[in-house]
Short mmCIF file of C-alpha atoms and ligand atoms in Angstrom, two decimals:
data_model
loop_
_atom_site.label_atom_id
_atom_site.label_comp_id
_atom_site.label_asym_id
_atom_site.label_seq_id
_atom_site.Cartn_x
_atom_site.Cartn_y
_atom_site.Cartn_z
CA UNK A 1167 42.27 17.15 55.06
CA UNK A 1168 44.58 14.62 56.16
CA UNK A 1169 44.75 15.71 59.99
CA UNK A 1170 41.47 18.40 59.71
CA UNK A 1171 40.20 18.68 63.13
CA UNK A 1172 36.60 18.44 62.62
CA UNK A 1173 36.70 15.42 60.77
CA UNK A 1174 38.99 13.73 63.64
CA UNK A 1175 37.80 11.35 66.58
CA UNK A 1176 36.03 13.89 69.16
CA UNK A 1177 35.52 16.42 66.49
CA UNK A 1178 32.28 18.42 65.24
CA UNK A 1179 31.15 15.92 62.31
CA UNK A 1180 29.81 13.62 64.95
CA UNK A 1181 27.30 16.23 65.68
CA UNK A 1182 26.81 17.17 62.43
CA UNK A 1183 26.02 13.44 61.63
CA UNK A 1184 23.49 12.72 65.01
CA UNK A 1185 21.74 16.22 64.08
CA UNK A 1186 20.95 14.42 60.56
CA UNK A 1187 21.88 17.58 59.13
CA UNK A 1188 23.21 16.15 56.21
CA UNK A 1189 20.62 13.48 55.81
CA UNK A 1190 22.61 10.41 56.74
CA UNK A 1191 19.52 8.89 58.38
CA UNK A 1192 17.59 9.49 55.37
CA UNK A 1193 20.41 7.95 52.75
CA UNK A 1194 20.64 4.56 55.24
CA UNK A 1195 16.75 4.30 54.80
CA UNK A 1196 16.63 5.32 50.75
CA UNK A 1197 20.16 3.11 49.85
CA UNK A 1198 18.63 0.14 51.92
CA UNK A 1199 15.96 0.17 49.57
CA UNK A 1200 18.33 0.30 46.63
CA UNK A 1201 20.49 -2.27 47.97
CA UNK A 1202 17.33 -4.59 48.18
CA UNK A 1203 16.17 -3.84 44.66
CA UNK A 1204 20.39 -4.60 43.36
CA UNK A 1205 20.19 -8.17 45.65
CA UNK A 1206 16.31 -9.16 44.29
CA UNK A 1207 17.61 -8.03 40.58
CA UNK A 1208 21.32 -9.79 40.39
CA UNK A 1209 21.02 -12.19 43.42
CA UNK A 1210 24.51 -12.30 44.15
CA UNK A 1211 26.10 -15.90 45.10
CA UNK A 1212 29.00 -15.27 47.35
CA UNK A 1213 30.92 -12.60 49.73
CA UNK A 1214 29.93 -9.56 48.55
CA UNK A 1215 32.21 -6.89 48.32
CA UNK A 1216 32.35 -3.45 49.48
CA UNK A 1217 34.80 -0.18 48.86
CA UNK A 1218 34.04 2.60 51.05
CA UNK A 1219 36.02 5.74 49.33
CA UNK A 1220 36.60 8.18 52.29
CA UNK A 1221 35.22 5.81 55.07
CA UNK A 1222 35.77 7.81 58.21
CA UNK A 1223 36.00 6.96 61.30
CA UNK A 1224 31.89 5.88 61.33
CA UNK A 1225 31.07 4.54 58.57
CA UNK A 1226 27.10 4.29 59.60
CA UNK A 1227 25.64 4.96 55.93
CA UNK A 1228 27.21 1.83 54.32
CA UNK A 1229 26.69 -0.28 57.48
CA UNK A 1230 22.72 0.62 58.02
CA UNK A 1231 22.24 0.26 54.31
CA UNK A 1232 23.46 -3.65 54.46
CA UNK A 1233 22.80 -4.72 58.04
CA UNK A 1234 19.53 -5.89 57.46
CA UNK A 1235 20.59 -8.09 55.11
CA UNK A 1236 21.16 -11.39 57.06
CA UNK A 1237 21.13 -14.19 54.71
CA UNK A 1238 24.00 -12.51 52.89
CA UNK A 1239 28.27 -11.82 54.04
CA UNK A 1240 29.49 -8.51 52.79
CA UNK A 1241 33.20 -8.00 53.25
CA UNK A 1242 34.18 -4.58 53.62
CA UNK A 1243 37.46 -2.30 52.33
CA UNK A 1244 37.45 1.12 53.92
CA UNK A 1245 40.07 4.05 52.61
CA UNK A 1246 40.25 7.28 54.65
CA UNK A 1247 43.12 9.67 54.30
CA UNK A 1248 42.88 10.75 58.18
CA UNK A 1249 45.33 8.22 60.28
CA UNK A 1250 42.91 9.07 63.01
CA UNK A 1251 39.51 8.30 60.98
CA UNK A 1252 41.32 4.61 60.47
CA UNK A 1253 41.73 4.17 63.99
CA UNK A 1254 38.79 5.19 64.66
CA UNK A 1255 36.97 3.05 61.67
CA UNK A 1256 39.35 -0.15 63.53
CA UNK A 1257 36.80 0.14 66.48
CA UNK A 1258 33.74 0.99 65.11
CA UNK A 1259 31.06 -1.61 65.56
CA UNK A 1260 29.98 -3.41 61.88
CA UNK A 1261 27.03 -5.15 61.09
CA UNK A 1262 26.96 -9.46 62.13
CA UNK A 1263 26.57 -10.13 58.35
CA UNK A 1264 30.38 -8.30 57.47
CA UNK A 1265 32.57 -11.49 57.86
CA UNK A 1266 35.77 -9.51 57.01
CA UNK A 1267 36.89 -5.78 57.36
CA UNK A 1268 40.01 -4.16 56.00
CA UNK A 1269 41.30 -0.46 56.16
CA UNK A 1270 43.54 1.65 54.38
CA UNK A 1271 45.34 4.93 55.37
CA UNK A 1272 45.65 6.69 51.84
CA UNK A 1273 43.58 8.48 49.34
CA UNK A 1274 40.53 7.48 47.73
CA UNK A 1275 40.54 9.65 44.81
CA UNK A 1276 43.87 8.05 43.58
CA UNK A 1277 42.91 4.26 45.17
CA UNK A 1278 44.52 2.44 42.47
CA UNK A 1279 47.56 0.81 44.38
CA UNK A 1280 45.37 0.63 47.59
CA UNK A 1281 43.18 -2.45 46.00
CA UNK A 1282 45.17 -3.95 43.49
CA UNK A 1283 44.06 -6.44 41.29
CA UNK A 1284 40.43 -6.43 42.97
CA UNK A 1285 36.84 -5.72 42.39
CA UNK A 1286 33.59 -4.98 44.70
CA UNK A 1287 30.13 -5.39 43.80
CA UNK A 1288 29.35 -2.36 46.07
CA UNK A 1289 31.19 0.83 46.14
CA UNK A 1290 30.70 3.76 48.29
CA UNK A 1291 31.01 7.29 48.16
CA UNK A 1292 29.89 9.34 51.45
CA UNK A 1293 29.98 12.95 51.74
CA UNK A 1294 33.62 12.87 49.61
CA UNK A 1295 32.81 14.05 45.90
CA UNK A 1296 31.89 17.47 46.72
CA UNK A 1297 35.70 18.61 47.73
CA UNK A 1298 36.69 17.75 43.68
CA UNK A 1299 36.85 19.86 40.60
CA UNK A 1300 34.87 18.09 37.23
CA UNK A 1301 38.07 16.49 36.25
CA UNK A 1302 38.75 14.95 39.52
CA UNK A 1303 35.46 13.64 39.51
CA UNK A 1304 35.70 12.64 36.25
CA UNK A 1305 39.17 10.62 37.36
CA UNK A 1306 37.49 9.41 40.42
CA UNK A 1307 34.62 8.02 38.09
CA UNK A 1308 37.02 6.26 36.05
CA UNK A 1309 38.64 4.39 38.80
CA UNK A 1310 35.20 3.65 40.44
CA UNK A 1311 34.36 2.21 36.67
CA UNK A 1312 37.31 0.03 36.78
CA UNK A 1313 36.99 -1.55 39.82
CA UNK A 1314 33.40 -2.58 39.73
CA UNK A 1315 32.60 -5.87 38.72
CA UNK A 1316 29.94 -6.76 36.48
CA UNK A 1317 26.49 -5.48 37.52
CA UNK A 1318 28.70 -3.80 40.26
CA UNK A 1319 26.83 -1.08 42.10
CA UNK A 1320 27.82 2.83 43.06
CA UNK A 1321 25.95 4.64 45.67
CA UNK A 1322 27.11 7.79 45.95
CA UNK A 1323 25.61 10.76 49.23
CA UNK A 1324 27.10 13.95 48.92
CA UNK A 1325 26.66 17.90 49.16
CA UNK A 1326 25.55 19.60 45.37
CA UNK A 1327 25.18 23.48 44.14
CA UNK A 1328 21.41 23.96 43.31
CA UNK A 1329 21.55 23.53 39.52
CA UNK A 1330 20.24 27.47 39.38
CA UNK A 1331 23.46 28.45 41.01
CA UNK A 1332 26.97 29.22 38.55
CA UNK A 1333 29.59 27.14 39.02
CA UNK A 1334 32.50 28.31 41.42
CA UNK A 1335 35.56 26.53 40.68
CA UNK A 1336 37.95 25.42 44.34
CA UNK A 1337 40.84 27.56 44.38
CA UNK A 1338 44.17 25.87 43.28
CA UNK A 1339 45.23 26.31 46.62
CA UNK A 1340 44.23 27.10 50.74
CA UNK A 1341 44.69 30.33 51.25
CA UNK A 1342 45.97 29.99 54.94
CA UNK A 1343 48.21 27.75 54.18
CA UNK A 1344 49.08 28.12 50.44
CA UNK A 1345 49.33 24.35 50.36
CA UNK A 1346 47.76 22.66 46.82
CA UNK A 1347 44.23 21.90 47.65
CA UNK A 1348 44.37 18.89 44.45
CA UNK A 1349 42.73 15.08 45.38
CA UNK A 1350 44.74 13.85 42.43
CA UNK A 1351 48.19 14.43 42.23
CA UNK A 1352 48.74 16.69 39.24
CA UNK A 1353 50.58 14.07 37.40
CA UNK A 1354 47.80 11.49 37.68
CA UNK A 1355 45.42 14.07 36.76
CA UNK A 1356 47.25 15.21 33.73
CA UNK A 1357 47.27 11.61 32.21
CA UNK A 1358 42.97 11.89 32.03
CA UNK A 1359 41.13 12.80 28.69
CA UNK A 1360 39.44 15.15 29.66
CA UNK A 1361 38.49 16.67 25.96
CA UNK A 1362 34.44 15.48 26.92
CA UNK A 1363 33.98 17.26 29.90
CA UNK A 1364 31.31 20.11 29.61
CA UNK A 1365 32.00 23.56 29.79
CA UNK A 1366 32.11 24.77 34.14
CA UNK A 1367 32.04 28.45 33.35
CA UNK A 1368 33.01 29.96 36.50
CA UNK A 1369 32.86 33.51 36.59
CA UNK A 1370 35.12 35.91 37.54
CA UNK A 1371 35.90 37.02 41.19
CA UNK A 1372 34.39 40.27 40.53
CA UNK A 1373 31.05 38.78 39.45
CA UNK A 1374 31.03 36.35 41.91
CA UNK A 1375 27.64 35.89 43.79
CA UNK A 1376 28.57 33.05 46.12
CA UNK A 1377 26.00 30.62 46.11
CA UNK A 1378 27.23 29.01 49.14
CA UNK A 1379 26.52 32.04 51.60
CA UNK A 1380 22.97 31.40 51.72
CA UNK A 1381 23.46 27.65 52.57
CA UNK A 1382 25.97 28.77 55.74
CA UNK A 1383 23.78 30.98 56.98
CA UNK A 1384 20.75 27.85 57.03
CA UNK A 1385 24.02 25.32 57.98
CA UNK A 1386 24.28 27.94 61.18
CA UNK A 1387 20.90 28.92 61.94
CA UNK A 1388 20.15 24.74 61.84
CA UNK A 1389 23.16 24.11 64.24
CA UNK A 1390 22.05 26.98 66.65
CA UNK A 1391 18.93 25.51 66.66
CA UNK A 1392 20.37 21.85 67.89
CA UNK A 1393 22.29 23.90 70.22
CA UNK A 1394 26.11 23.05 68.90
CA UNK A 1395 29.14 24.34 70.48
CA UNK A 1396 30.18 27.23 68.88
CA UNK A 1397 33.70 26.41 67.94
CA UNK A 1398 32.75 23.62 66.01
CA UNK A 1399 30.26 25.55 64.09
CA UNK A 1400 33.38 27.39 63.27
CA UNK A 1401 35.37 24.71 62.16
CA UNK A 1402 33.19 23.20 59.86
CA UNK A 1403 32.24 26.68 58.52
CA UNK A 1404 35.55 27.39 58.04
CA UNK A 1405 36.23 23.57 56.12
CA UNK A 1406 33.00 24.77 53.92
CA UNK A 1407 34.35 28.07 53.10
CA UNK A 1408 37.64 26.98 52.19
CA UNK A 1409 37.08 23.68 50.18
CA UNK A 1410 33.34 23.47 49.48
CA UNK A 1411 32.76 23.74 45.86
CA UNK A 1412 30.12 21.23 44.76
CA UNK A 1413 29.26 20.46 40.96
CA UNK A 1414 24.86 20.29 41.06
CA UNK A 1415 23.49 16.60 40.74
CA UNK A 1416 23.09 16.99 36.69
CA UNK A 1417 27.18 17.46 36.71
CA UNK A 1418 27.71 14.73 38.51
CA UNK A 1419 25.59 12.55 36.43
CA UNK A 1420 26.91 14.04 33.29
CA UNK A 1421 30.58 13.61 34.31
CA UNK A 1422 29.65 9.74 35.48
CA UNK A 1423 28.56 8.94 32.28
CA UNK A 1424 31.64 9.98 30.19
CA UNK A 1425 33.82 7.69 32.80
CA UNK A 1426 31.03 4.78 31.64
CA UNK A 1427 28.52 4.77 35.20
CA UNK A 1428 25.01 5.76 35.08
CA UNK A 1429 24.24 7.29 37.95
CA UNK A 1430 20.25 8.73 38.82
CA UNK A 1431 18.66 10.18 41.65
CA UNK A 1432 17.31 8.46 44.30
CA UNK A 1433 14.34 9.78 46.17
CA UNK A 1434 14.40 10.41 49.84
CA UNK A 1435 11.59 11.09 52.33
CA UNK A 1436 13.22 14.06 53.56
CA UNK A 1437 11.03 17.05 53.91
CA UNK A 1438 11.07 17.89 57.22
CA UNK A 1439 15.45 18.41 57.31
CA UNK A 1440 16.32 21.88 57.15
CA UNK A 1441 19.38 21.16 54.54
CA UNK A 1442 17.63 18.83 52.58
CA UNK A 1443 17.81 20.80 48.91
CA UNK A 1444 21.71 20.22 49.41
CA UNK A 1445 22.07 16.88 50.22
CA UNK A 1446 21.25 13.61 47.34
CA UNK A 1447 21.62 10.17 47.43
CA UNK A 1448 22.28 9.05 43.46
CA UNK A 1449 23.32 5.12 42.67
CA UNK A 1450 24.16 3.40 39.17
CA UNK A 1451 25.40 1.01 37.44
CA UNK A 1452 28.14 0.65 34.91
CA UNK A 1453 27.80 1.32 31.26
CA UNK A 1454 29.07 -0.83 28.35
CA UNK A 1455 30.92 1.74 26.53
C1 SAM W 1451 32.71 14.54 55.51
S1 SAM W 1451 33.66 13.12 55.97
C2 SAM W 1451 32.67 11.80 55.29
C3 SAM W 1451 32.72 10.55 56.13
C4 SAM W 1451 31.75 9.46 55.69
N1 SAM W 1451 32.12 8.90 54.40
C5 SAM W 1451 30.33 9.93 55.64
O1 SAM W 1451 29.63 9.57 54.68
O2 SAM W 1451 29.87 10.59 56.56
C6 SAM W 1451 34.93 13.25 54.81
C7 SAM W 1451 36.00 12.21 54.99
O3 SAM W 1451 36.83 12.24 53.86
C8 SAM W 1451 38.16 12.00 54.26
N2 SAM W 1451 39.01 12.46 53.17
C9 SAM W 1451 39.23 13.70 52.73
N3 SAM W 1451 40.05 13.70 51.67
C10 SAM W 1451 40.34 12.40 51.42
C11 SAM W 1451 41.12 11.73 50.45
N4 SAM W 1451 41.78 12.39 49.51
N5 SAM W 1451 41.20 10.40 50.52
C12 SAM W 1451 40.56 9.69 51.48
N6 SAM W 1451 39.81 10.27 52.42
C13 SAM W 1451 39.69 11.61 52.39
C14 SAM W 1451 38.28 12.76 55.57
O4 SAM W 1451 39.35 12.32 56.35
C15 SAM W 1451 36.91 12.46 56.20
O5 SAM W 1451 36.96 11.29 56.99
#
């Protein structure tokens, strides 16, 4: 994904993100709310401290989920793999109340040497989780856990398999290009216990009823409707095809709790978005196990 086109400056997610078709308008409004509640419960004293894990180039959830915030400072860490996405994150226009904004070039599902040493009372997952397999996540998780500091907060948005839907497990690797399609580098990966992990029975190829055909056809049909240009309908049919392969919300919060977060739902006023049974905003909190 490092160079993928549609996730590039000019490229089709821009659409896809002013056509709210993923509900980013929705998950500023419901994780404002949930960043209220975090700041009334803990009332935080000084900087407070952010991690964005696959930033982009625009990072708008994060920013219109804080910005209102005005009597606090939030500094803010960004990590995108896309050299582009950084430049493009180096011009984007934050909030008055971030007093300090740093960005890496790297990946966030293996962050460990990219923040060193720190902690954030805030981290951030956008639209990112649903590219990993349940031990990914599960490694992901961990890291998140570590880096949080006490009462430390994780709001994640992402893309989910309805929970009626079988599991289909992401090929080991893209089939145009053969390359490994791993977040974690196998190595990294292999060191994880992952003996706790429920069982993702993915069936066979030849039993395969592909869950995520009915969402592309709604993805499309919403797009046409919003008038896109075709060739970026392509591209990001194409990405969804290829690397798509969410775990459903109950995964997610299943695998956060074995890495020590409890994650829940939160509820968004969303019923009028055509995509909206495949798009959730959960947040949590550490555990003390
Ligand atoms: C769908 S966009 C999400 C952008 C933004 N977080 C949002 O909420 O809209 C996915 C982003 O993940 C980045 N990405 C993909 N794999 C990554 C990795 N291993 N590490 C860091 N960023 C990654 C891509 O470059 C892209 O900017």
């Amino acid at each position: 994904m490092r160079n993928e086109k549609a996730f590039s400056r000019d490229g089709f997610y821009r659409f896809v993100l002013e056509a709210n078709l993923m509900l980013h308008r929705n998950v500023a409004e419901s994780g404002r709310r949930i960043v209220s509640r975090w700041l009334r419960t803990h009332e935080p004293k000084g900087v407070i401290r952010i991690l964005d894990l696959a930033c982009g180039g625009a990072p708008i959830s994060i920013c219109n989920m804080t910005r209102h915030f005005d009597t606090y400072q939030f500094d803010y860490t960004g990590i995108d793999i896309n050299p582009d996405q950084i430049v493009a994150a180096k011009s984007f226009e934050y909030p008055s109340n971030f007093r300090k904004i740093e960005l890496h070039e790297g990946n966030a599902w293996h962050f460990g040497d990219l923040v060193k040493g720190q902690h954030f009372d805030i981290v951030f997952s956008g639209m990112n989780l649903h590219h990993g397999i349940p031990e990914e996540i599960l490694a992901v998780m961990m890291q998140v856990k570590s880096v949080l500091a006490p009462n430390g907060l994780l709001i994640s948005h992402d893309f989910f398999r309805p929970e009626t839907e079988a599991y289909l497990r992401r090929p080991a690797l893209d089939p145009e290009t053969g390359e490994p399609f791993c977040m974690i580098p196998p190595e990294a990966l292999s060191r994880i216990d992952t003996k706790n992990l429920p069982q993702f029975k993915s069936p066979g190829i030849e039993e395969r009823s592909d869950w995520r055909q009915p969402f592309i056809t709604k993805y499309r049909l919403a797009l046409a409707q919003r008038e896109a240009a075709q060739q970026g309908v392509e591209e990001i049919m194409a990405h969804v095809n290829a690397r798509d392969y969410p775990v459903s919300i109950n995964e997610l919060i299943e695998i956060a709790r074995l890495a020590g977060v409890a994650l829940e739902q939160v509820p968004m006023e969303a019923d009028k978005e055509p995509m909206k049974d495949y798009f959730c905003l959960l947040s949590g909190q550490t555990t003390s196990n």
